[in-house]
Coordinates of C-alpha atoms and ligand atoms in Angstrom, one line a residue:
M1 CA 18.0 -40.9 -1.7
E2 CA 19.8 -37.7 -0.8
P3 CA 18.1 -34.5 -2.0
L4 CA 21.1 -33.5 -4.2
E5 CA 21.2 -36.9 -5.8
K6 CA 17.5 -36.7 -6.5
L7 CA 17.9 -33.2 -8.0
A8 CA 20.7 -34.5 -10.2
R9 CA 18.3 -37.0 -11.6
I10 CA 15.3 -34.7 -12.1
L11 CA 17.2 -31.6 -13.5
D12 CA 19.2 -31.3 -16.7
E13 CA 22.9 -30.7 -16.1
E14 CA 22.9 -27.0 -16.6
Q15 CA 20.0 -26.4 -14.2
F16 CA 21.5 -28.8 -11.6
K17 CA 24.8 -26.9 -11.6
K18 CA 23.0 -23.7 -10.7
V19 CA 21.3 -25.4 -7.7
E20 CA 24.3 -27.3 -6.6
A21 CA 26.3 -24.0 -6.5
I22 CA 24.2 -22.9 -3.5
K23 CA 25.5 -24.8 -0.5
N24 CA 22.3 -25.0 1.5
S25 CA 20.9 -28.4 2.4
E26 CA 17.5 -27.1 3.4
L27 CA 17.1 -25.5 0.0
H28 CA 18.1 -28.8 -1.7
R29 CA 15.6 -30.7 0.5
F30 CA 12.8 -28.3 -0.3
L31 CA 13.5 -28.3 -4.1
A32 CA 13.8 -32.1 -4.3
E33 CA 10.5 -32.6 -2.4
W34 CA 8.5 -30.1 -4.3
I35 CA 9.8 -30.6 -7.8
E36 CA 9.1 -34.3 -7.4
H37 CA 5.6 -33.5 -6.2
L38 CA 4.7 -30.9 -8.8
K39 CA 6.1 -33.0 -11.6
P40 CA 6.9 -30.3 -14.1
R41 CA 7.7 -31.1 -17.7
K42 CA 10.7 -28.9 -17.5
V43 CA 12.6 -26.8 -14.8
F44 CA 14.4 -23.6 -15.3
V45 CA 16.6 -22.2 -12.5
C46 CA 17.1 -18.4 -12.5
T47 CA 20.4 -17.0 -11.5
D48 CA 20.9 -13.2 -11.3
S49 CA 22.2 -13.0 -14.9
E50 CA 20.5 -10.8 -17.5
E51 CA 20.1 -13.8 -19.8
D52 CA 18.1 -15.7 -17.2
E53 CA 15.8 -12.7 -16.6
Q54 CA 15.4 -12.3 -20.3
Y55 CA 14.5 -16.0 -20.6
V56 CA 11.6 -15.5 -18.1
R57 CA 10.3 -12.4 -20.0
W58 CA 10.4 -14.3 -23.2
K59 CA 8.6 -17.3 -21.7
A60 CA 5.8 -15.1 -20.4
L61 CA 5.2 -14.2 -24.1
Y62 CA 5.8 -17.6 -25.5
Y63 CA 3.3 -19.3 -23.1
G64 CA 0.8 -16.5 -23.8
E65 CA 0.5 -15.2 -20.3
E66 CA 1.6 -11.8 -21.5
K67 CA 1.2 -10.1 -24.9
M68 CA 3.3 -7.4 -26.4
L69 CA 2.0 -3.9 -26.7
E70 CA 3.0 -1.3 -29.2
T71 CA 5.5 0.5 -27.0
P72 CA 8.7 -1.4 -26.6
N73 CA 9.0 -3.3 -23.3
H74 CA 5.3 -3.0 -22.5
T75 CA 3.2 -6.1 -22.1
V76 CA -0.3 -6.9 -21.0
H77 CA -1.4 -9.7 -18.8
Y78 CA -5.0 -10.8 -18.0
D79 CA -6.3 -12.6 -14.9
N80 CA -9.5 -14.6 -15.0
Y81 CA -12.6 -12.4 -14.9
Y82 CA -13.3 -13.8 -11.4
D83 CA -9.7 -13.7 -10.3
Q84 CA -9.2 -9.9 -10.2
A85 CA -8.3 -9.3 -6.5
R86 CA -7.0 -10.9 -3.4
D87 CA -9.2 -13.8 -2.3
K88 CA -9.7 -13.3 1.4
A89 CA -12.1 -16.2 1.8
N90 CA -9.7 -18.8 0.5
T91 CA -6.6 -17.4 2.1
A92 CA -5.8 -18.9 5.5
I93 CA -3.1 -19.0 8.1
L94 CA -2.3 -22.6 9.1
T95 CA -2.5 -23.1 12.8
L96 CA -1.6 -26.0 15.1
N97 CA -4.6 -28.0 16.3
G98 CA -6.9 -25.6 14.3
E99 CA -6.3 -22.7 16.8
K100 CA -8.6 -19.7 16.0
L101 CA -7.3 -16.1 15.9
P102 CA -9.5 -13.0 16.0
F103 CA -10.2 -11.5 12.5
I104 CA -8.0 -14.0 10.8
N105 CA -9.0 -16.8 8.5
T106 CA -7.3 -19.9 9.9
K107 CA -7.2 -23.5 9.0
D108 CA -5.8 -26.5 10.8
R109 CA -2.2 -26.9 9.6
E110 CA -2.3 -30.6 9.0
E111 CA -5.5 -30.4 7.1
G112 CA -4.4 -27.4 5.1
L113 CA -1.1 -29.0 4.1
K114 CA -2.8 -32.2 3.1
E115 CA -5.3 -30.3 1.0
I116 CA -2.5 -28.3 -0.7
K117 CA -0.5 -31.4 -1.4
E118 CA -3.4 -33.0 -3.0
L119 CA -4.3 -30.0 -5.1
M120 CA -0.7 -29.6 -6.3
N121 CA 0.1 -33.3 -6.9
G122 CA 1.4 -33.4 -10.5
I123 CA -0.2 -30.0 -11.3
M124 CA 2.7 -29.0 -13.4
K125 CA 2.9 -32.0 -15.7
D126 CA 2.5 -29.9 -18.9
K127 CA 4.3 -26.9 -17.5
E128 CA 7.7 -25.4 -17.1
L129 CA 8.6 -24.7 -13.5
F130 CA 10.7 -21.5 -12.7
V131 CA 12.9 -21.6 -9.6
C132 CA 13.7 -18.0 -8.7
F133 CA 15.8 -16.4 -5.9
F134 CA 15.1 -12.9 -4.6
V135 CA 15.6 -11.0 -1.3
L136 CA 13.2 -8.8 0.7
G137 CA 14.7 -5.5 1.6
P138 CA 18.1 -4.1 0.4
K139 CA 20.8 -6.7 0.0
N140 CA 23.4 -7.6 2.6
S141 CA 21.7 -5.5 5.3
V142 CA 19.8 -5.9 8.6
F143 CA 16.7 -5.8 6.5
T144 CA 17.5 -8.7 4.1
I145 CA 15.4 -11.8 4.0
P146 CA 16.2 -14.2 1.2
A147 CA 13.4 -16.1 -0.5
V148 CA 12.9 -18.8 -3.1
Q149 CA 9.9 -18.9 -5.4
L150 CA 8.7 -21.9 -7.3
T151 CA 6.1 -21.0 -9.9
D152 CA 4.7 -22.3 -13.2
S153 CA 3.7 -18.8 -14.2
A154 CA 6.3 -16.9 -16.2
Y155 CA 4.1 -13.8 -15.5
V156 CA 4.6 -14.2 -11.7
A157 CA 8.3 -14.8 -12.1
H158 CA 8.6 -11.8 -14.5
S159 CA 6.7 -9.6 -12.0
E160 CA 9.1 -10.6 -9.3
F161 CA 12.1 -9.6 -11.4
I162 CA 10.5 -6.1 -11.7
L163 CA 9.5 -5.8 -8.1
Y164 CA 12.4 -7.5 -6.0
R165 CA 16.1 -7.5 -5.8
K166 CA 17.7 -10.6 -7.2
G167 CA 18.9 -13.1 -4.6
Y168 CA 20.7 -16.0 -6.3
E169 CA 24.2 -14.6 -5.4
E170 CA 22.9 -13.8 -1.9
F171 CA 21.9 -17.4 -1.4
R172 CA 25.4 -18.5 -2.6
R173 CA 27.1 -16.0 -0.4
L174 CA 25.1 -17.1 2.7
G175 CA 25.4 -20.8 2.0
E176 CA 24.3 -23.0 4.9
E177 CA 23.5 -19.9 7.0
T178 CA 20.6 -18.7 4.9
R179 CA 17.3 -18.6 6.8
F180 CA 14.9 -18.1 3.9
F181 CA 11.2 -17.9 2.9
K182 CA 9.7 -20.4 0.5
F183 CA 6.9 -19.9 -2.0
V184 CA 5.2 -22.6 -4.0
H185 CA 2.7 -21.4 -6.7
S186 CA 0.8 -23.0 -9.5
E187 CA -1.7 -21.2 -11.7
G188 CA -3.2 -24.6 -12.4
E189 CA -5.0 -25.5 -15.5
L190 CA -5.4 -22.6 -17.9
D191 CA -8.3 -21.7 -20.3
E192 CA -7.9 -20.5 -23.8
R193 CA -7.2 -17.0 -22.6
K194 CA -4.3 -18.4 -20.5
T195 CA -6.1 -17.5 -17.3
S196 CA -6.6 -19.9 -14.3
R197 CA -9.6 -22.2 -14.9
N198 CA -10.2 -23.9 -11.6
L199 CA -11.1 -21.0 -9.4
D200 CA -13.2 -23.1 -7.1
K201 CA -10.0 -24.7 -6.1
R202 CA -8.1 -21.4 -5.5
R203 CA -6.2 -21.5 -2.2
V204 CA -3.5 -19.4 -0.5
Y205 CA -2.2 -21.1 2.6
I206 CA 0.4 -19.6 4.9
D207 CA 2.5 -21.9 7.0
L208 CA 4.3 -19.8 9.7
I209 CA 6.1 -22.8 11.1
D210 CA 8.0 -23.6 7.9
E211 CA 7.9 -20.0 6.7
T212 CA 6.3 -21.2 3.5
V213 CA 3.3 -20.0 1.5
Y214 CA 1.4 -22.1 -1.0
S215 CA -0.8 -20.6 -3.7
V216 CA -2.8 -22.5 -6.3
N217 CA -5.3 -22.0 -9.1
T218 CA -4.9 -18.2 -9.2
Q219 CA -2.8 -15.7 -11.1
Y220 CA -3.8 -12.3 -9.6
G221 CA -0.6 -10.8 -8.2
G222 CA -1.9 -10.2 -4.7
N223 CA -2.5 -14.0 -4.4
T224 CA 0.6 -15.2 -6.3
I225 CA 3.6 -13.0 -6.1
G226 CA 5.3 -14.8 -3.2
L227 CA 7.5 -11.9 -2.1
K228 CA 4.6 -9.5 -1.9
K229 CA 1.5 -10.3 0.2
P230 CA 2.2 -13.9 0.9
A231 CA 5.6 -13.0 2.4
F232 CA 4.0 -10.1 4.3
R233 CA 2.2 -12.6 6.5
L234 CA 5.5 -14.3 7.3
T235 CA 7.4 -11.0 8.0
I236 CA 4.6 -9.8 10.4
N237 CA 5.1 -13.0 12.4
R238 CA 8.9 -12.6 12.4
A239 CA 8.7 -8.9 13.4
V240 CA 6.4 -9.5 16.3
K241 CA 8.6 -12.3 17.6
E242 CA 11.8 -10.3 17.1
G243 CA 10.7 -6.8 18.2
W244 CA 10.6 -4.8 15.0
L245 CA 7.8 -3.6 12.7
S246 CA 6.8 -5.1 9.3
E247 CA 4.2 -2.7 7.9
H248 CA 1.7 -2.1 5.1
M249 CA 3.4 1.3 4.5
F250 CA 4.9 3.5 1.8
L251 CA 8.2 5.1 2.4
M252 CA 9.0 8.6 1.2
G253 CA 11.2 11.6 1.9
V254 CA 9.6 15.0 2.3
N255 CA 11.7 18.0 1.4
G256 CA 11.9 20.5 4.2
P257 CA 13.5 23.9 4.4
N258 CA 17.2 24.4 3.6
G259 CA 17.7 21.1 1.9
R260 CA 16.4 19.1 4.9
V261 CA 14.8 15.7 4.0
T262 CA 12.5 13.9 6.5
Y263 CA 11.4 10.4 5.9
F264 CA 7.9 9.1 6.6
T265 CA 6.2 5.8 6.3
G266 CA 2.4 5.7 5.8
A267 CA -0.2 3.0 6.3
F268 CA -3.4 3.2 4.3
P269 CA -5.8 0.4 3.3
S270 CA -5.7 -0.5 -0.4
M271 CA -7.2 2.2 -2.7
C272 CA -7.1 5.0 -0.1
G273 CA -4.3 7.2 -1.5
K274 CA -1.2 5.4 -0.4
T275 CA 0.5 5.2 -3.7
S276 CA -0.5 8.8 -4.8
T277 CA 0.9 10.2 -1.5
A278 CA 4.2 8.4 -1.9
M279 CA 4.4 9.7 -5.5
V280 CA 3.8 13.4 -4.9
P281 CA 6.0 14.6 -7.8
W282 CA 8.2 17.1 -5.9
E283 CA 8.9 14.8 -2.9
R284 CA 11.1 11.7 -2.8
L285 CA 9.6 8.3 -3.6
V286 CA 11.2 5.3 -1.8
G287 CA 8.4 2.7 -1.8
D288 CA 4.6 2.5 -2.1
D289 CA 3.5 -0.6 -0.3
L290 CA 5.6 -2.4 2.3
S291 CA 8.2 -1.2 4.8
F292 CA 10.4 -2.8 7.4
I293 CA 11.1 -0.6 10.5
I294 CA 14.0 -1.8 12.6
P295 CA 15.6 -0.2 15.7
V296 CA 19.3 0.5 15.1
N297 CA 21.3 2.3 17.8
G298 CA 18.2 3.8 19.4
K299 CA 16.7 5.1 16.1
A300 CA 13.9 3.7 14.0
R301 CA 15.3 3.0 10.6
A302 CA 13.1 2.1 7.6
A303 CA 13.6 0.4 4.3
N304 CA 11.4 -0.5 1.3
V305 CA 10.9 -4.3 1.2
E306 CA 10.5 -4.0 -2.6
K307 CA 12.1 -2.2 -5.5
G308 CA 9.1 -1.8 -7.7
V309 CA 5.4 -0.8 -7.8
F310 CA 2.3 -3.0 -8.4
G311 CA 0.1 0.0 -8.6
I312 CA -3.6 0.7 -9.3
I313 CA -4.0 2.3 -12.7
Q314 CA -7.7 3.4 -12.5
G315 CA -7.8 7.2 -12.3
V316 CA -4.2 7.8 -13.3
N317 CA -4.4 10.9 -15.5
P318 CA -1.9 13.4 -16.8
K319 CA -3.3 16.3 -14.6
D320 CA -3.3 14.7 -11.2
D321 CA -0.6 12.1 -11.6
P322 CA 1.9 13.6 -14.0
V323 CA 4.8 11.5 -12.8
I324 CA 3.1 8.1 -13.1
W325 CA 1.6 9.2 -16.4
K326 CA 5.0 9.9 -17.8
V327 CA 6.4 6.6 -16.6
L328 CA 3.5 4.7 -18.1
H329 CA 4.1 6.4 -21.4
S330 CA 7.8 5.8 -21.6
P331 CA 9.4 2.7 -23.2
V332 CA 10.6 1.2 -19.8
E333 CA 9.6 -2.4 -18.8
I334 CA 6.0 -2.4 -17.7
I335 CA 3.4 -5.1 -17.3
F336 CA -0.2 -3.7 -17.6
S337 CA -2.8 -6.0 -16.1
N338 CA -6.5 -6.2 -16.7
V339 CA -6.7 -3.0 -18.8
L340 CA -8.4 -2.4 -22.1
V341 CA -6.2 -2.9 -25.2
K342 CA -7.0 -1.6 -28.7
D343 CA -4.4 -1.6 -31.5
G344 CA -1.6 -2.4 -29.1
K345 CA -2.4 0.5 -26.8
P346 CA -3.5 0.2 -23.1
Y347 CA -6.5 2.2 -21.8
W348 CA -8.1 2.4 -18.3
N349 CA -11.0 3.9 -16.5
E350 CA -10.9 7.6 -15.7
M351 CA -7.6 8.2 -17.5
G352 CA -8.7 11.6 -18.7
V353 CA -8.5 10.8 -22.4
E354 CA -11.0 9.3 -24.8
I355 CA -11.3 5.5 -24.5
P356 CA -12.1 3.3 -27.5
E357 CA -15.6 1.7 -27.7
E358 CA -14.3 -1.8 -28.1
G359 CA -11.1 -3.9 -27.7
E360 CA -9.8 -6.6 -25.5
N361 CA -10.0 -6.5 -21.7
H362 CA -10.3 -8.7 -18.6
S363 CA -13.6 -10.1 -19.9
G364 CA -12.2 -11.1 -23.3
R365 CA -13.5 -9.2 -26.4
W366 CA -15.2 -6.1 -25.0
W367 CA -17.5 -3.5 -26.4
R368 CA -19.2 -0.6 -24.5
G369 CA -22.4 -1.9 -22.9
K370 CA -21.2 -5.5 -22.6
K371 CA -22.6 -7.3 -19.6
D372 CA -21.2 -10.1 -17.5
A373 CA -23.0 -13.3 -16.4
E374 CA -24.5 -11.5 -13.4
G375 CA -25.9 -8.7 -15.7
N376 CA -23.4 -6.0 -14.6
E377 CA -22.1 -3.7 -17.2
I378 CA -18.4 -4.3 -17.7
P379 CA -16.2 -1.2 -17.6
P380 CA -13.3 -0.8 -20.0
S381 CA -10.8 -1.9 -17.4
H382 CA -11.2 -3.6 -14.0
K383 CA -11.2 -1.2 -11.0
N384 CA -8.2 -3.1 -9.6
A385 CA -6.3 -3.1 -12.9
R386 CA -2.7 -2.5 -12.3
F387 CA 0.8 -1.7 -13.6
T388 CA 4.0 -3.3 -12.6
V389 CA 7.2 -1.3 -13.0
S390 CA 10.5 -0.8 -11.3
L391 CA 11.0 2.3 -9.1
E392 CA 14.2 3.2 -10.8
H393 CA 12.2 4.6 -13.7
F394 CA 10.5 7.3 -11.6
P395 CA 12.0 10.7 -12.0
N396 CA 11.3 11.5 -8.3
V397 CA 12.8 8.2 -6.8
D398 CA 15.3 8.6 -4.0
L399 CA 17.6 5.8 -5.1
E400 CA 20.1 6.4 -2.4
A401 CA 17.4 5.8 0.3
L402 CA 16.1 2.8 -1.7
E403 CA 19.4 1.0 -1.8
N404 CA 20.9 2.1 1.5
P405 CA 21.7 -1.1 3.5
C406 CA 21.1 1.0 6.7
G407 CA 17.7 2.2 5.5
V408 CA 16.7 5.8 6.4
E409 CA 16.1 7.4 9.8
L410 CA 12.3 7.6 10.2
G411 CA 10.9 11.0 11.3
G412 CA 7.2 10.2 11.2
I413 CA 4.6 7.5 10.7
I414 CA 1.2 8.4 9.0
F415 CA -2.0 6.4 9.3
G416 CA -4.9 7.1 7.0
G417 CA -8.2 5.6 6.0
R418 CA -11.4 6.3 3.9
D419 CA -13.5 8.1 6.5
A420 CA -16.4 10.3 5.5
D421 CA -17.3 11.9 8.8
T422 CA -14.9 11.5 11.8
W423 CA -11.2 12.4 11.4
P424 CA -9.9 15.8 10.4
P425 CA -7.6 15.9 7.4
V426 CA -4.4 15.9 9.4
R427 CA -3.4 15.7 13.0
E428 CA -0.4 14.8 15.2
A429 CA -0.7 12.4 18.1
F430 CA 0.4 13.5 21.6
D431 CA 3.0 10.8 21.9
W432 CA 3.9 7.2 20.7
D433 CA 1.2 5.4 22.7
H434 CA -1.5 7.9 21.8
G435 CA -0.7 7.6 18.1
V436 CA -0.4 3.8 18.1
V437 CA -3.8 3.4 19.8
T438 CA -6.0 6.2 18.5
L439 CA -4.6 6.5 15.0
G440 CA -3.1 3.0 14.3
A441 CA -5.1 0.5 16.3
A442 CA -8.3 2.5 15.8
L443 CA -8.1 2.8 12.1
E444 CA -11.3 2.2 10.2
S445 CA -11.9 2.5 6.5
E446 CA -14.6 1.9 3.9
T447 CA -14.0 -1.3 1.9
T448 CA -12.8 -1.0 -1.7
A449 CA -12.4 -3.1 -4.9
A450 CA -8.9 -4.3 -3.8
T451 CA -10.6 -7.4 -2.3
L452 CA -13.5 -9.5 -3.5
G453 CA -16.7 -8.4 -1.8
K454 CA -19.0 -5.4 -1.1
E455 CA -17.5 -1.9 -1.3
G456 CA -18.2 1.2 0.8
V457 CA -18.7 -0.5 4.2
R458 CA -17.0 1.0 7.2
A459 CA -14.6 -1.7 8.5
F460 CA -12.1 -2.0 11.4
N461 CA -8.7 -2.1 9.8
P462 CA -6.0 -1.5 12.4
M463 CA -2.7 -0.2 10.9
A464 CA -4.3 -0.9 7.5
I465 CA -2.9 -4.4 7.9
L466 CA -5.9 -6.5 8.9
D467 CA -6.1 -8.3 5.6
F468 CA -2.6 -9.6 6.1
M469 CA -2.6 -10.2 9.9
S470 CA -0.9 -13.5 10.8
V471 CA -0.6 -13.3 14.6
H472 CA -3.0 -12.6 17.4
L473 CA -3.8 -8.9 17.3
K474 CA -3.0 -8.5 21.0
D475 CA 0.6 -9.6 20.3
Y476 CA 0.8 -7.3 17.2
I477 CA -0.4 -4.3 19.2
G478 CA 1.7 -5.2 22.2
N479 CA 4.8 -5.3 20.0
Y480 CA 4.0 -1.8 18.6
L481 CA 3.5 -0.3 22.1
R482 CA 6.8 -1.9 23.3
F483 CA 8.7 -0.8 20.1
K484 CA 9.4 2.7 21.6
E485 CA 11.5 1.1 24.4
H486 CA 14.2 0.4 21.8
L487 CA 14.3 4.0 20.8
R488 CA 15.9 7.1 22.2
R489 CA 13.5 9.2 20.1
A490 CA 10.4 7.7 18.7
P491 CA 9.1 8.9 15.3
K492 CA 6.1 11.2 15.5
I493 CA 2.7 9.7 14.6
F494 CA 0.2 11.4 12.4
G495 CA -3.3 10.7 11.2
V496 CA -4.7 11.8 7.9
N497 CA -8.1 11.6 6.2
Y498 CA -8.4 12.5 2.5
F499 CA -12.1 11.5 2.3
L500 CA -13.9 13.8 4.7
R501 CA -17.3 15.1 3.6
D502 CA -19.7 17.8 4.7
E503 CA -23.3 17.2 5.8
N504 CA -24.4 17.1 2.1
G505 CA -21.9 14.5 1.2
N506 CA -19.5 16.9 -0.7
W507 CA -15.8 16.3 -0.4
L508 CA -14.1 18.8 1.9
N509 CA -10.7 18.5 0.3
H510 CA -9.1 18.4 -3.1
K511 CA -7.0 15.4 -4.1
L512 CA -3.8 17.4 -4.0
D513 CA -4.2 18.9 -0.5
K514 CA -2.2 15.9 0.8
A515 CA 0.9 17.6 -0.5
V516 CA 0.3 20.4 2.0
W517 CA -0.4 18.0 4.9
L518 CA 3.0 16.4 4.2
K519 CA 4.8 19.7 4.4
W520 CA 3.1 20.5 7.7
M521 CA 4.0 17.1 9.2
E522 CA 7.6 17.6 8.0
L523 CA 7.8 20.9 9.9
R524 CA 6.1 19.4 13.0
V525 CA 8.7 16.6 13.2
H526 CA 11.3 19.3 13.8
G527 CA 9.1 21.6 15.9
D528 CA 9.3 24.3 13.3
V529 CA 5.6 25.4 13.6
D530 CA 3.2 25.6 16.5
A531 CA 0.0 23.7 16.6
I532 CA -3.4 23.8 18.3
E533 CA -4.0 21.3 21.1
T534 CA -7.3 19.6 20.7
P535 CA -8.8 16.6 22.6
I536 CA -7.6 14.3 19.8
G537 CA -4.1 15.6 19.3
Y538 CA -2.5 18.6 17.6
I539 CA -4.0 20.2 14.5
P540 CA -2.4 22.9 12.2
K541 CA -3.0 26.6 12.7
Y542 CA -4.8 28.4 9.9
E543 CA -1.9 30.8 9.2
D544 CA 0.6 27.9 8.7
L545 CA -1.7 26.1 6.3
A546 CA -2.6 29.3 4.4
R547 CA 1.1 29.9 3.8
L548 CA 1.8 26.3 2.8
F549 CA -1.2 26.2 0.4
R550 CA 0.3 29.3 -1.3
E551 CA 3.8 27.9 -1.4
V552 CA 3.1 24.3 -2.3
L553 CA 0.0 24.5 -4.5
N554 CA -0.1 28.3 -5.3
K555 CA -3.7 28.2 -3.9
E556 CA -5.6 30.6 -1.7
Y557 CA -6.9 28.7 1.4
N558 CA -9.7 30.5 3.2
K559 CA -10.8 30.4 6.8
E560 CA -14.2 28.9 6.0
A561 CA -12.6 25.8 4.3
Y562 CA -10.2 25.4 7.2
E563 CA -12.9 25.7 9.8
K564 CA -15.1 23.1 8.1
Q565 CA -12.2 20.7 7.7
F566 CA -10.8 21.0 11.1
T567 CA -13.9 21.2 13.2
I568 CA -13.7 18.6 16.0
R569 CA -16.7 16.3 15.5
V570 CA -17.3 15.2 19.1
P571 CA -20.3 12.8 18.6
E572 CA -18.6 10.9 15.8
L573 CA -15.3 10.7 17.6
L574 CA -17.0 9.4 20.8
A575 CA -19.0 6.9 18.8
K576 CA -15.7 5.7 17.2
I577 CA -14.1 5.2 20.6
E578 CA -17.1 3.1 21.7
R579 CA -16.8 0.9 18.6
I580 CA -13.1 0.4 18.9
E581 CA -13.2 -0.3 22.6
K582 CA -15.9 -2.9 22.1
I583 CA -14.0 -4.6 19.3
Y584 CA -10.8 -4.9 21.4
R585 CA -12.7 -6.0 24.5
E586 CA -15.1 -8.4 22.9
K587 CA -13.5 -9.6 19.6
V588 CA -9.8 -9.4 20.3
G589 CA -9.3 -9.9 24.0
E590 CA -6.2 -9.9 26.3
V591 CA -5.1 -6.6 24.8
P592 CA -2.5 -4.6 26.7
E593 CA -4.3 -2.4 29.3
E594 CA -2.6 0.7 27.9
L595 CA -4.8 0.6 24.9
F596 CA -8.0 1.0 27.0
K597 CA -6.3 3.6 29.2
V598 CA -5.4 5.7 26.1
L599 CA -8.9 5.4 24.7
E600 CA -10.4 6.3 28.1
E601 CA -8.3 9.5 28.4
E602 CA -9.3 10.5 24.9
R603 CA -13.0 10.0 25.8
K604 CA -12.6 12.2 28.9
R605 CA -10.9 15.0 27.0
L606 CA -13.7 14.9 24.4
L607 CA -16.5 15.0 27.0
E608 CA -14.8 17.8 28.8
A609 CA -14.5 19.8 25.6
R610 CA -18.1 19.1 24.7
G611 CA -19.2 20.5 28.1
K612 CA -17.3 23.7 27.3
Y613 CA -17.8 24.2 23.5
G614 CA -20.6 21.9 22.3
D615 CA -20.7 19.0 19.9
Y616 CA -18.9 20.6 17.0
I617 CA -15.9 22.6 18.0
S618 CA -14.4 25.1 15.7
P619 CA -10.6 25.1 15.6
F620 CA -10.7 28.8 16.3
A621 CA -12.3 28.2 19.6
L622 CA -9.3 26.1 20.7
E623 CA -6.6 28.5 19.6
Ligands
SPV1 C1 -3.1 -4.1 -1.9 O1 -4.2 -4.5 -2.3 O2 -2.8 -3.7 -0.8 C2 -2.0 -4.1 -2.9 C3 -2.1 -4.9 -4.1 O3 -0.9 -3.6 -2.6 S1 -2.0 -6.6 -3.7 O4 -0.8 -7.1 -4.1 O5 -3.1 -7.2 -4.3 O6 -2.1 -6.8 -2.2
MN2 MN1 -0.9 -3.2 -0.4

């Protein structure tokens, strides 16, 4: 039977009409195959209309996946207590003949597809299936990638309406031409709290060949929201094949002198200050998680893949995060997940106000001192509790940059990690290759609660993207190094470290200092301030920072603080080069020779400097 005929039989007339109006035979084939396989009780197809979006919001409440909170348009959603983060162990890239890739969890494609098909056979028999259309990137632009999502979770569909641009009309416009991503998700059987029950059968499988991701027996957004991290694996693969960059990066504009705006992307591992950097209140927020960077007419142009934020809520407080705080306390559409709720109000760890002694949270009914099955005390909210909200509600959003089909011209790229003892707070690479290798490819960071597993362990995390890597790292790095060939002027590359400590373990910087580093980087992109040349790149001069600290934060910045922060730590830097070189030689392999050459040059400069100035080099010695 033809797919459309099949769909005409399975769907009611109203839903069928919506599908038929999209003239794309691959879409019809996919829908017919999967709807037949999932066997939902009911199917709802979402167009771009406000009514259809409202239907999804309402169904999230009706099915109990979300509950209303006191503030209008606010809801709360809970994931299973053991389903609170991305599940790396059960996420795999499907490869032909079981090919293995360094640092990537892979699974034989045939086996993986078979397993998924079995797990999903009839899995929606008591459920309603939502068929939703969205696009990645701004609509009708070089960045646009259409995508279709099948899910039995109204919460997942609802989240996508907040986070992505609607795509039904785009599918109709493109018709047979549409080359699109496909996502199939089922939360599986639910328990009485409406959270996924069969976590032992949780799987996220990524099929690069069909550009399809399957996700089952999980609800946590990082595993289930197709257009977010599942799609990211697919876009990295496309980007490497087509010569552009798909990155785990925020996008923001930094206000320079005389009305100048310079755009930056920034890559940080999860929970390392990425969102808070993008949201510095007086700068221009464009995106906080995923960026596409495409060469257009010799310039690197960047766009936010999304239009909303799935942000970490722990630690958001009125003093340090006034903008987020205000948004979270206004009656705009927000889904809170895995927070504490008492009398219809949400609470979270380290929010800077008093938290009730009991209520409901990700563990069910909660009281202070409650322990989990492993004997660990359960905090009021989960460390990875989140809020989902559209960017349009932020007072500092740069809407023009967000919706511009041409994206914005990129002035700089920032790499940062959680590093206690090696990198200075900010520095600029000598050139593209130096930045790509010593700042991007060499990025290491301590692990955090954003993934299941142990925290605080220093881990190799090139470009903060390792969790999502879907191609051989040698190809990914090679594509980065070649990217400059498409450009007349490459963006400058910077490295930052917000987590540097002294020998007693004390933080050397305040949370807000990042706002000063941003201003310095903005000036450097245009050559407006001088810098000190060190073996590892250019660092700021004391005078410039002292002025910027006064102007930006109204703070005195003394020479002692500067000297401690910007001392070049030669032994740690040399040890890092050793580690990184070893990883690329032994664990990655076949990496472009340039990478080793750039590392070798850096080692030489460090050894030479050590001969002259010793192990710990004051920035004043290099001026
Ligand atoms: C991250 O962990 O990098 C996130 C949240 O942005 S998640 O969607 O879980 O990936
Ligand atoms: Mn992320």
